[in-house]
Short mmCIF file of C-alpha atoms and ligand atoms in Angstrom, two decimals:
data_model
loop_
_atom_site.label_atom_id
_atom_site.label_comp_id
_atom_site.label_asym_id
_atom_site.label_seq_id
_atom_site.Cartn_x
_atom_site.Cartn_y
_atom_site.Cartn_z
CA MET U 18 -73.35 -13.49 53.97
CA ASP U 19 -69.96 -14.91 54.34
CA GLN U 20 -69.24 -16.69 51.01
CA LEU U 21 -67.06 -19.40 52.59
CA SER U 22 -69.93 -20.66 54.80
CA PHE U 23 -71.46 -22.00 51.57
CA LEU U 24 -68.49 -24.29 51.14
CA GLU U 25 -68.00 -25.53 54.60
CA ASP U 26 -69.26 -29.04 53.71
CA VAL U 27 -67.16 -29.28 50.56
CA PRO U 28 -63.89 -30.99 51.33
CA THR U 29 -60.88 -29.50 49.57
CA THR U 30 -59.07 -31.83 47.01
CA GLN U 31 -55.78 -31.76 45.26
CA SER U 32 -55.78 -30.95 41.53
CA VAL U 33 -57.62 -33.29 39.23
CA ASP U 34 -56.14 -36.51 37.93
CA TRP U 35 -56.82 -36.07 34.32
CA VAL U 36 -56.05 -39.78 33.17
CA ALA U 37 -58.08 -40.82 30.09
CA THR U 38 -59.19 -44.32 31.32
CA ARG U 39 -62.77 -45.35 32.05
CA GLN U 40 -61.52 -46.61 35.47
CA VAL U 41 -60.38 -43.17 36.47
CA GLY U 42 -63.55 -41.57 35.22
CA LEU U 43 -65.68 -44.09 37.21
CA GLN U 44 -63.54 -43.33 40.33
CA ARG U 45 -64.05 -39.70 39.90
CA LEU U 46 -67.93 -40.10 39.53
CA GLU U 47 -67.82 -42.34 42.71
CA ASN U 48 -65.88 -39.71 44.67
CA PHE U 49 -68.19 -36.94 43.50
CA LEU U 50 -71.60 -38.64 44.01
CA PRO U 51 -72.08 -37.69 47.61
CA ARG U 52 -71.87 -33.98 46.56
CA ALA U 53 -74.16 -34.23 43.39
CA GLY U 54 -77.33 -33.30 45.19
CA ARG U 55 -78.06 -29.93 47.06
CA THR U 56 -74.43 -29.28 47.67
CA TYR U 57 -73.70 -29.16 43.97
CA ALA U 58 -76.68 -26.80 43.32
CA ARG U 59 -75.60 -24.48 46.22
CA THR U 60 -71.77 -24.33 45.45
CA ARG U 61 -71.27 -25.19 41.88
CA ASN U 62 -70.90 -21.61 40.53
CA PHE U 63 -67.78 -20.92 42.61
CA ASP U 64 -64.44 -21.29 40.86
CA LEU U 65 -62.37 -22.17 43.78
CA GLY U 66 -59.11 -22.46 41.37
CA PRO U 67 -57.39 -25.37 39.79
CA MET U 68 -56.33 -26.97 43.19
CA ASP U 69 -59.82 -27.33 44.31
CA ARG U 70 -62.37 -28.77 42.07
CA SER U 71 -64.38 -30.50 44.74
CA ASN U 72 -67.66 -28.53 44.24
CA ILE U 73 -68.08 -29.77 40.56
CA SER U 74 -67.75 -33.12 39.10
CA CYS U 75 -64.88 -32.56 36.45
CA LEU U 76 -66.49 -35.43 34.48
CA SER U 77 -66.53 -33.61 31.14
CA PRO U 78 -63.37 -34.97 29.46
CA TRP U 79 -64.54 -38.62 30.34
CA LEU U 80 -68.28 -37.72 29.23
CA ARG U 81 -67.10 -35.97 25.97
CA HIS U 82 -65.27 -39.17 24.90
CA ARG U 83 -67.85 -41.35 26.24
CA LEU U 84 -65.32 -43.26 28.42
CA ILE U 85 -68.30 -43.04 30.77
CA LEU U 86 -71.86 -42.42 29.67
CA GLU U 87 -74.42 -39.85 30.57
CA GLN U 88 -76.94 -42.51 31.52
CA GLU U 89 -74.33 -44.09 33.91
CA VAL U 90 -73.70 -40.66 35.52
CA ILE U 91 -77.59 -40.15 35.84
CA SER U 92 -78.32 -43.63 37.18
CA ALA U 93 -75.45 -43.44 39.76
CA THR U 94 -76.54 -39.99 41.01
CA LEU U 95 -80.22 -41.28 41.42
CA THR U 96 -79.15 -44.19 43.61
CA ARG U 97 -77.67 -41.52 46.12
CA HIS U 98 -80.21 -38.66 45.61
CA SER U 99 -83.76 -37.89 44.66
CA LEU U 100 -84.27 -36.32 41.32
CA HIS U 101 -85.53 -33.30 43.18
CA ALA U 102 -82.25 -32.95 45.21
CA ALA U 103 -80.13 -33.61 42.16
CA GLU U 104 -82.17 -31.71 39.72
CA LYS U 105 -79.43 -29.14 38.98
CA PHE U 106 -76.88 -31.62 38.33
CA MET U 107 -79.13 -33.78 35.94
CA GLN U 108 -80.08 -30.50 34.09
CA GLU U 109 -76.25 -29.81 33.64
CA VAL U 110 -75.70 -33.37 32.38
CA PHE U 111 -78.62 -32.91 29.92
CA TRP U 112 -77.15 -29.57 28.66
CA ARG U 113 -74.55 -31.76 26.88
CA ALA U 114 -77.36 -33.78 25.16
CA TYR U 115 -79.01 -30.36 24.25
CA PHE U 116 -76.18 -28.96 22.41
CA LYS U 117 -75.27 -32.03 20.77
CA GLY U 118 -78.70 -32.66 19.36
CA TRP U 119 -79.18 -28.93 18.44
CA LEU U 120 -75.90 -28.84 16.48
CA GLU U 121 -76.76 -32.07 14.82
CA GLN U 122 -80.05 -30.48 13.61
CA HIS U 123 -78.29 -27.18 12.55
CA PRO U 124 -75.06 -28.52 10.77
CA GLY U 125 -74.80 -25.27 8.84
CA ILE U 126 -73.69 -23.54 12.10
CA TRP U 127 -70.65 -25.80 12.49
CA SER U 128 -69.64 -25.34 8.78
CA SER U 129 -70.01 -21.63 8.89
CA TYR U 130 -67.96 -21.62 12.15
CA ARG U 131 -65.17 -23.61 10.46
CA SER U 132 -65.10 -21.36 7.32
CA GLU U 133 -65.33 -18.09 9.25
CA LEU U 134 -62.43 -19.34 11.58
CA GLN U 135 -60.37 -20.03 8.35
CA ARG U 136 -61.11 -16.69 6.98
CA LEU U 137 -60.05 -14.97 10.23
CA LEU U 138 -56.73 -17.03 10.50
CA ASP U 139 -55.99 -16.10 6.83
CA LEU U 140 -56.60 -12.60 7.73
CA LEU U 141 -54.31 -12.33 10.90
CA PRO U 142 -50.93 -12.08 8.88
CA SER U 143 -52.20 -8.98 7.07
CA ASP U 144 -54.21 -7.40 9.94
CA GLY U 145 -51.36 -6.39 12.40
CA GLN U 146 -53.72 -4.73 14.77
CA LEU U 147 -56.00 -7.74 15.08
CA SER U 148 -53.07 -10.11 15.20
CA ALA U 149 -51.45 -8.15 18.05
CA ARG U 150 -54.80 -8.09 20.09
CA TYR U 151 -55.28 -11.79 19.53
CA GLN U 152 -51.70 -12.79 20.46
CA THR U 153 -51.92 -10.65 23.64
CA ALA U 154 -55.09 -12.50 24.66
CA ILE U 155 -53.91 -16.12 24.05
CA GLU U 156 -50.47 -15.30 25.38
CA ALA U 157 -52.15 -14.13 28.68
CA ARG U 158 -50.66 -10.55 28.49
CA THR U 159 -53.92 -8.41 28.49
CA GLY U 160 -53.31 -7.06 31.89
CA ILE U 161 -56.74 -8.34 33.13
CA GLU U 162 -55.37 -10.51 35.79
CA CYS U 163 -58.34 -13.10 35.91
CA PHE U 164 -58.43 -13.31 32.15
CA ASP U 165 -54.57 -13.85 31.85
CA ALA U 166 -54.78 -16.47 34.71
CA TRP U 167 -57.71 -18.34 32.80
CA ALA U 168 -55.69 -18.31 29.55
CA ARG U 169 -52.63 -19.84 31.32
CA GLU U 170 -54.86 -22.48 33.16
CA LEU U 171 -56.46 -23.45 30.05
CA VAL U 172 -53.18 -24.16 28.32
CA GLU U 173 -51.49 -25.75 31.36
CA THR U 174 -54.36 -28.05 32.48
CA GLY U 175 -56.80 -28.27 29.64
CA TYR U 176 -59.58 -27.52 31.91
CA LEU U 177 -61.60 -24.29 33.00
CA HIS U 178 -64.48 -24.07 35.42
CA ASN U 179 -67.97 -23.40 33.65
CA HIS U 180 -68.16 -19.93 35.21
CA SER U 181 -64.77 -18.85 34.15
CA ARG U 182 -65.49 -20.08 30.64
CA MET U 183 -68.46 -17.71 30.54
CA TRP U 184 -66.48 -14.79 31.97
CA PHE U 185 -63.49 -15.58 29.62
CA ALA U 186 -65.81 -15.74 26.68
CA SER U 187 -67.72 -12.51 27.57
CA ILE U 188 -64.34 -10.59 28.16
CA TRP U 189 -63.01 -11.92 24.93
CA ILE U 190 -66.06 -10.69 22.90
CA PHE U 191 -67.19 -7.62 24.69
CA THR U 192 -64.08 -6.13 26.40
CA LEU U 193 -61.23 -7.20 24.05
CA LYS U 194 -63.63 -7.03 21.08
CA LEU U 195 -62.12 -10.05 19.42
CA PRO U 196 -64.00 -12.25 17.09
CA TRP U 197 -65.79 -15.05 18.96
CA GLN U 198 -64.65 -17.77 16.39
CA LEU U 199 -60.91 -17.13 17.40
CA GLY U 200 -61.86 -17.59 21.04
CA ALA U 201 -63.90 -20.78 20.38
CA ASP U 202 -60.76 -22.07 18.36
CA PHE U 203 -58.41 -21.34 21.39
CA PHE U 204 -60.78 -23.28 23.75
CA TYR U 205 -61.34 -26.13 21.31
CA ARG U 206 -57.72 -26.54 20.70
CA TYR U 207 -56.79 -26.86 24.48
CA LEU U 208 -59.75 -28.29 26.33
CA LEU U 209 -59.55 -31.91 27.23
CA ASP U 210 -63.41 -31.88 26.87
CA GLY U 211 -63.28 -29.78 23.68
CA ASP U 212 -66.48 -30.43 21.90
CA PRO U 213 -67.80 -29.02 18.60
CA ALA U 214 -71.28 -28.67 19.91
CA SER U 215 -70.82 -27.52 23.77
CA ASN U 216 -68.12 -25.18 22.81
CA THR U 217 -69.20 -23.59 19.52
CA LEU U 218 -72.73 -23.15 20.89
CA SER U 219 -71.66 -21.81 24.28
CA TRP U 220 -69.57 -19.06 22.57
CA ARG U 221 -72.44 -18.32 20.37
CA TRP U 222 -74.69 -18.11 23.54
CA VAL U 223 -72.34 -15.67 25.21
CA GLY U 224 -72.35 -13.47 22.22
CA GLY U 225 -76.24 -13.39 21.91
CA LEU U 226 -76.28 -15.58 18.80
CA HIS U 227 -77.73 -18.77 20.22
CA THR U 228 -80.69 -17.12 22.24
CA LYS U 229 -81.03 -14.20 19.76
CA GLY U 230 -80.17 -10.95 21.45
CA LYS U 231 -79.45 -12.41 24.91
CA THR U 232 -75.83 -11.79 25.58
CA TYR U 233 -73.70 -12.67 28.79
CA LEU U 234 -72.10 -9.75 30.68
CA ALA U 235 -69.08 -10.63 33.01
CA ARG U 236 -69.37 -8.23 35.89
CA SER U 237 -66.41 -7.75 38.29
CA SER U 238 -68.45 -8.04 41.40
CA ASN U 239 -69.79 -11.34 40.14
CA ILE U 240 -66.16 -12.64 39.35
CA SER U 241 -65.08 -11.42 42.78
CA ARG U 242 -67.85 -13.08 44.70
CA PHE U 243 -67.60 -16.44 42.70
CA THR U 244 -63.80 -16.66 42.89
CA ASN U 245 -63.95 -16.14 46.59
CA GLY U 246 -62.12 -12.82 46.13
CA ARG U 247 -59.17 -14.36 44.15
CA PHE U 248 -59.92 -11.80 41.36
CA ASP U 249 -61.34 -8.45 41.18
CA PRO U 250 -61.19 -6.71 37.82
CA ALA U 251 -63.13 -3.68 38.85
CA GLY U 252 -62.99 -0.88 36.21
CA GLN U 253 -61.34 -3.15 33.58
CA LEU U 254 -64.44 -4.91 31.92
CA ALA U 255 -66.98 -3.57 29.36
CA ALA U 256 -70.01 -2.23 30.80
CA ALA U 257 -72.44 -3.33 28.12
CA THR U 258 -72.82 -6.23 25.82
CA PRO U 259 -74.38 -5.14 22.60
CA PRO U 260 -75.45 -8.32 20.78
CA LEU U 261 -73.15 -9.44 17.91
CA ALA U 262 -74.36 -8.86 14.31
CA ASP U 263 -77.08 -11.53 13.70
CA ASP U 264 -75.80 -14.34 11.45
CA GLY U 265 -79.06 -15.10 9.98
CA PRO U 266 -81.68 -17.78 10.98
CA ALA U 267 -80.33 -21.18 11.94
CA VAL U 268 -81.72 -23.56 9.38
CA ILE U 269 -83.05 -26.73 10.86
CA THR U 270 -82.21 -30.06 9.34
CA ALA U 271 -83.59 -33.50 9.97
CA LEU U 272 -81.30 -35.76 12.00
CA ARG U 273 -79.05 -37.84 9.84
CA PRO U 274 -80.40 -41.34 9.62
CA THR U 275 -78.66 -43.99 11.64
CA ASP U 276 -77.56 -47.10 9.90
CA VAL U 277 -78.53 -50.75 10.46
CA LEU U 278 -76.03 -53.51 11.14
CA ASN U 279 -76.58 -56.87 9.39
CA GLN U 280 -75.46 -58.94 12.35
CA ALA U 281 -75.42 -62.17 10.45
CA LEU U 282 -72.27 -61.02 8.57
CA PRO U 283 -68.82 -60.68 10.23
CA TYR U 284 -67.89 -57.17 11.03
CA GLY U 285 -65.04 -55.19 12.45
CA LEU U 286 -65.31 -52.42 15.22
CA LEU U 287 -63.93 -48.94 14.62
CA ILE U 288 -63.44 -46.96 17.87
CA THR U 289 -63.05 -43.17 17.62
CA GLU U 290 -62.62 -40.48 20.16
CA GLU U 291 -66.44 -39.67 19.96
CA ASP U 292 -67.29 -42.93 21.73
CA CYS U 293 -64.87 -44.98 23.91
CA HIS U 294 -67.36 -47.53 25.55
CA PRO U 295 -67.84 -50.12 22.79
CA GLU U 296 -68.90 -52.69 25.54
CA SER U 297 -72.44 -51.02 25.77
CA LEU U 298 -73.08 -50.93 21.93
CA ASP U 299 -75.82 -53.34 21.29
CA PHE U 300 -74.16 -56.18 19.57
CA LYS U 301 -75.68 -59.64 19.16
CA SER U 302 -72.57 -61.15 18.02
CA ASN U 303 -68.93 -60.21 18.63
CA PRO U 304 -66.99 -58.23 16.12
CA VAL U 305 -63.99 -59.96 14.46
CA GLY U 306 -61.34 -57.42 15.14
CA VAL U 307 -61.01 -53.86 16.57
CA MET U 308 -59.15 -50.65 15.30
CA GLY U 309 -59.03 -47.24 16.66
CA LEU U 310 -58.66 -43.79 14.97
CA ALA U 311 -58.50 -40.25 16.31
CA ALA U 312 -59.11 -36.90 14.61
CA THR U 313 -58.10 -34.58 17.40
CA ASN U 314 -55.35 -32.87 15.18
CA GLN U 315 -58.29 -31.81 12.88
CA ARG U 316 -59.85 -29.70 15.58
CA SER U 317 -58.30 -26.62 14.06
CA PRO U 318 -55.91 -25.46 11.32
CA LEU U 319 -53.62 -24.40 14.29
CA PRO U 320 -51.78 -26.79 16.42
CA VAL U 321 -53.96 -28.65 19.05
CA GLY U 322 -52.79 -28.58 22.65
CA GLU U 323 -50.74 -31.63 23.57
CA ARG U 324 -52.81 -32.52 26.71
CA ALA U 325 -56.03 -32.54 24.68
CA ALA U 326 -54.54 -34.61 21.85
CA ILE U 327 -53.00 -37.10 24.47
CA PHE U 328 -56.30 -37.40 26.42
CA ALA U 329 -58.20 -38.31 23.26
CA ARG U 330 -55.59 -40.74 22.06
CA CYS U 331 -55.34 -42.48 25.39
CA ALA U 332 -59.18 -42.64 25.54
CA VAL U 333 -59.28 -44.58 22.31
CA GLU U 334 -56.31 -46.82 23.49
CA ASP U 335 -58.21 -47.60 26.80
CA ALA U 336 -61.41 -48.42 24.73
CA ILE U 337 -59.39 -50.63 22.35
CA SER U 338 -58.04 -52.73 25.26
CA ARG U 339 -61.31 -53.10 26.77
CA ALA U 340 -62.82 -54.20 23.54
CA GLU U 341 -60.07 -56.88 23.16
CA ALA U 342 -60.94 -58.20 26.45
CA GLN U 343 -64.75 -58.01 26.24
CA PHE U 344 -65.18 -59.54 22.63
CA GLU U 345 -61.98 -61.75 22.82
CA ILE U 346 -60.63 -60.13 19.64
CA ASP U 347 -57.31 -58.61 18.58
CA ARG U 348 -56.63 -55.07 17.57
CA PHE U 349 -55.64 -54.33 13.92
CA GLU U 350 -52.01 -54.05 14.49
CA SER U 351 -51.00 -51.56 11.74
CA SER U 352 -53.68 -48.99 12.81
CA ARG U 353 -52.42 -45.59 13.30
CA LEU U 354 -54.45 -43.53 15.75
CA GLU U 355 -53.88 -40.24 14.08
CA ALA U 356 -54.41 -40.44 10.24
CA ASP U 357 -55.41 -37.66 7.96
CA ASP U 358 -57.21 -39.86 5.48
CA TRP U 359 -59.22 -42.71 7.02
CA THR U 360 -59.99 -44.43 3.66
CA ASP U 361 -56.69 -46.35 3.39
CA GLN U 362 -56.67 -47.33 7.11
CA LEU U 363 -60.30 -48.66 6.97
CA THR U 364 -59.73 -50.57 3.79
CA GLU U 365 -56.55 -52.19 5.08
CA PHE U 366 -58.54 -53.15 8.24
CA ALA U 367 -61.37 -54.73 6.11
CA THR U 368 -59.04 -56.48 3.93
CA ALA U 369 -56.88 -57.97 6.68
CA SER U 370 -59.91 -59.02 8.78
CA ASN U 371 -61.83 -60.41 5.72
CA ILE U 372 -64.98 -58.27 6.41
CA LYS U 373 -67.29 -56.07 4.32
CA ASN U 374 -68.76 -54.30 7.28
CA ILE U 375 -67.22 -51.79 9.76
CA VAL U 376 -69.28 -50.61 12.69
CA THR U 377 -68.72 -47.54 14.69
CA SER U 378 -70.71 -45.28 17.01
CA TYR U 379 -72.45 -42.59 15.30
CA ALA U 380 -70.19 -39.55 14.87
CA PRO U 381 -72.00 -36.23 15.61
CA ALA U 382 -70.83 -33.01 13.78
CA GLY U 383 -67.16 -32.57 14.07
CA PRO U 384 -63.81 -33.71 12.71
CA VAL U 385 -64.50 -37.59 13.13
CA ALA U 386 -67.81 -37.25 11.24
CA GLU U 387 -65.95 -35.42 8.56
CA ARG U 388 -63.35 -37.99 8.16
CA LEU U 389 -65.95 -40.74 8.06
CA ALA U 390 -68.14 -38.92 5.50
CA SER U 391 -65.20 -38.40 3.17
CA ALA U 392 -64.15 -42.17 3.55
CA ARG U 393 -67.58 -43.59 3.14
CA PRO U 394 -68.06 -43.28 -0.79
CA GLN U 395 -64.72 -44.79 -1.53
CA LEU U 396 -65.19 -47.66 0.94
CA ALA U 397 -68.62 -48.28 -0.61
CA ALA U 398 -66.83 -48.42 -4.04
CA ALA U 399 -64.69 -51.15 -2.63
CA GLY U 400 -67.81 -53.01 -1.35
CA ILE U 401 -67.09 -52.06 2.24
CA GLN U 402 -70.10 -50.71 4.34
CA LEU U 403 -69.54 -48.18 7.15
CA VAL U 404 -72.24 -48.60 9.69
CA GLU U 405 -72.77 -45.85 12.18
CA ILE U 406 -75.03 -46.69 15.24
CA ARG U 407 -76.62 -44.09 17.31
CA ARG U 408 -77.14 -44.70 21.00
CA ALA U 409 -80.59 -44.94 22.42
CA TYR U 410 -79.91 -42.05 24.83
CA ASP U 411 -79.20 -39.57 21.83
CA GLU U 412 -82.06 -40.99 19.93
CA ALA U 413 -84.36 -40.11 22.84
CA ALA U 414 -82.90 -36.68 23.80
CA TRP U 415 -81.82 -35.15 20.42
CA PRO U 416 -85.36 -34.66 18.87
CA HIS U 417 -86.18 -32.35 21.84
CA ALA U 418 -83.15 -30.11 21.06
CA THR U 419 -84.52 -28.01 18.22
CA LYS U 420 -85.30 -24.70 20.06
CA GLY U 421 -84.07 -23.39 23.50
CA PHE U 422 -83.01 -25.62 26.37
CA PHE U 423 -86.40 -25.27 28.21
CA LYS U 424 -88.02 -27.87 25.73
CA LEU U 425 -85.72 -30.55 26.57
CA LYS U 426 -85.44 -29.60 30.25
CA ALA U 427 -89.11 -30.19 30.55
CA LYS U 428 -88.74 -33.83 29.13
CA ILE U 429 -85.98 -34.74 31.76
CA PRO U 430 -88.13 -36.80 34.11
CA LYS U 431 -89.53 -38.79 31.00
CA LEU U 432 -86.13 -39.21 29.52
CA ILE U 433 -84.88 -40.50 32.87
CA GLU U 434 -87.80 -42.93 33.11
CA GLY U 435 -86.99 -44.20 29.60
CA LEU U 436 -83.33 -44.99 30.63
CA ASN U 437 -84.74 -47.65 33.03
CA GLY U 438 -87.18 -48.97 30.57
C1 LIG G 3 -67.59 -20.76 26.50
C2 LIG G 3 -67.86 -22.21 26.88
C3 LIG G 3 -67.32 -23.17 26.25
C4 LIG G 3 -67.58 -24.40 26.69
N1 LIG G 3 -66.93 -25.53 25.93
C5 LIG G 3 -67.25 -26.80 26.23
C6 LIG G 3 -66.56 -27.99 25.61
O1 LIG G 3 -65.91 -27.74 24.65
N2 LIG G 3 -66.93 -29.32 26.09
C7 LIG G 3 -67.75 -29.40 27.18
O2 LIG G 3 -67.97 -30.60 27.51
N3 LIG G 3 -68.31 -28.49 27.77
C8 LIG G 3 -68.01 -27.15 27.39
N4 LIG G 3 -68.68 -26.15 28.08
C9 LIG G 3 -69.67 -26.33 29.10
C10 LIG G 3 -69.20 -26.41 30.49
O3 LIG G 3 -68.44 -25.37 30.74
C11 LIG G 3 -68.38 -27.79 30.88
O4 LIG G 3 -69.12 -28.90 30.35
C12 LIG G 3 -68.17 -27.98 32.47
O5 LIG G 3 -67.54 -26.70 32.87
C13 LIG G 3 -67.45 -29.16 32.66
O6 LIG G 3 -67.03 -29.19 34.04
P1 LIG G 3 -67.59 -30.41 34.93
O7 LIG G 3 -67.48 -31.66 34.30
O8 LIG G 3 -67.06 -30.21 36.35
O9 LIG G 3 -69.24 -29.98 34.91
P2 LIG G 3 -70.39 -30.21 35.89
O10 LIG G 3 -70.84 -28.98 36.54
O11 LIG G 3 -69.85 -31.29 37.06
O12 LIG G 3 -71.59 -30.85 35.14
C14 LIG G 3 -71.61 -32.28 34.76
C15 LIG G 3 -71.58 -32.62 33.39
O13 LIG G 3 -72.71 -31.89 32.75
C16 LIG G 3 -72.22 -31.38 31.40
N5 LIG G 3 -72.38 -29.92 31.39
C17 LIG G 3 -72.36 -29.05 32.48
N6 LIG G 3 -72.51 -27.86 32.09
C18 LIG G 3 -72.58 -27.82 30.76
C19 LIG G 3 -72.80 -26.86 29.79
N7 LIG G 3 -73.03 -25.50 30.16
N8 LIG G 3 -72.97 -27.27 28.50
C20 LIG G 3 -72.93 -28.53 28.14
N9 LIG G 3 -72.68 -29.56 28.99
C21 LIG G 3 -72.63 -29.17 30.31
C22 LIG G 3 -70.83 -31.89 31.12
O14 LIG G 3 -70.73 -33.01 30.55
C23 LIG G 3 -70.33 -32.03 32.63
O15 LIG G 3 -69.18 -32.93 32.81
C24 LIG G 3 -68.47 -24.73 27.76
C25 LIG G 3 -69.05 -23.74 28.45
C26 LIG G 3 -68.75 -22.33 27.98
C27 LIG G 3 -69.24 -21.22 28.73
#
C-alpha cells in the first residue's frame, strides 16, 4: 500500500513552536484535537521529520512540566472524540502516569541509574576505546545516517519522535554496543520533555530490563517505511538483540506518603519545574507569596542542553506570573531559579514572608525531589515545614503502576470516569 495515502488527511505544518507557556501548550492542544482520534492511531508511528509534526501532539514538554495537565488533555480529547476513537491517544497519555507511578514505587532503579552513570562517566577518561565510541555517537559521526540525523535533531531541537527514540536507543545498545545509561543521559540532558521516569524506563524497556528479556530491535525496513523512505540503514544495524545482563529484581516500595497542609496557617507557595499549574492545586485560602526554583542543571553531571534548561526555567517563570495574578500575591524577589542548595533559598523565603509552611506539588523521583529531601531536615530544624501535595490524578493512577502497563491500561475507563467525579 502507498504509505503516503495514510497521511493524506494530515495537514503539513511548520516546525513546532517550543515556547514554555501554558498559553502556547493550550493552543497546541487545541490545534491537535481534530487529529487525536483515529487519525492519530493510524499515523502516529510515522516520523515525518522535524518540519512536520502534525501527526502527533508534541505536547510532552508542556505535560512533563505540567504547564498543561494530563486530565485537561484527556477531557478536551473526549469532547471531540469517543473514548473508542481516541483510545490509542488516551493510552499514550496514560503511559506517562504508568512510568511515573512505576518509578515512584521502584526508587532503587533511579538511584542505581544515577550511580552507574557516574561510574561510567568516571571510567571514560581511562577507557579510550569506550570514550571514542561514545563521542562518535553523541557527535553524530557513526556513519549510520538516520542515527546521526537523530543525534543532531535532539541537540538542535530538544525533541525526537517516539519511534525515532526507540530506534535510536536500540541502535545505541545493540549496534553500537554502548552502555544504555550513557544514552539515557544524552537524551535526558537534551530533551525538552526530559523526564526521570519516562526516559530511564523507556531505555530499560528497549534493553529488555523493564519487561525482562523483551528487547526492541530496530529494523532497517521498519525505519524506511515509517520515515517515508527518508532513511534506509540496510546492512548497518545489528540483526539480534540479546537482552542486557539482568540487573536483579526491581524492589517495590510503598508510595511516599503525601503531606497535609494546615490551611488555617499562612503559607508560601513553591513552584518547581515538576508542576507549573499552581492554579489547580486545591487551596482553600490563598498563599501569602510565591517563589520558583529549578533543578534542571542537576539532570546530569555533564552540562545540560541549553534549550532544555531554558524551557524548564521559562515554564517556572510562566507559572509564577500566573500564581501572582490568580492569588493576588507577589513573588519572592530574591529567588534565584537555579540554586544548588535549596535550604537557604527556602529559609529566606519563609523568613521574609513570615511563614512556617511552604507548600509545593509532590515531586516524584528526580533532581527536584532530591533537592527537597536534602532541604527538608534543616528546614524542619528551623521550624519550617515543607508540605508536598500529590494530585488526585497521580493518587488514582499510580497504585496501578506496579507491574506491566496492561494492569493500568485495563483501568483507563474507570480512571477517566473518576476525573469527572
Ligand atoms: C528511549 C525513549 C526515551 C523517552 N524519553 C522520554 C522523556 O524523557 N520524556 C517523555 O515525556 N517521554 C519520553 N519518551 C516517551 C515518548 O517518546 C514521548 O513522550 C513522545 O514522543 C512525546 O511526543 P508527543 O508529545 O508528540 O507524544 P504523543 O504521541 O502525542 O502522546 C501524547 C502524550 O502522551 C505521553 N506519551 C506518549 N508516548 C509515551 C511513552 N511511550 N511513554 C510515556 N509517555 C508517553 C506524552 O506525555 C505525550 O506528550 C521516551 C521514549 C523512548 C523510547
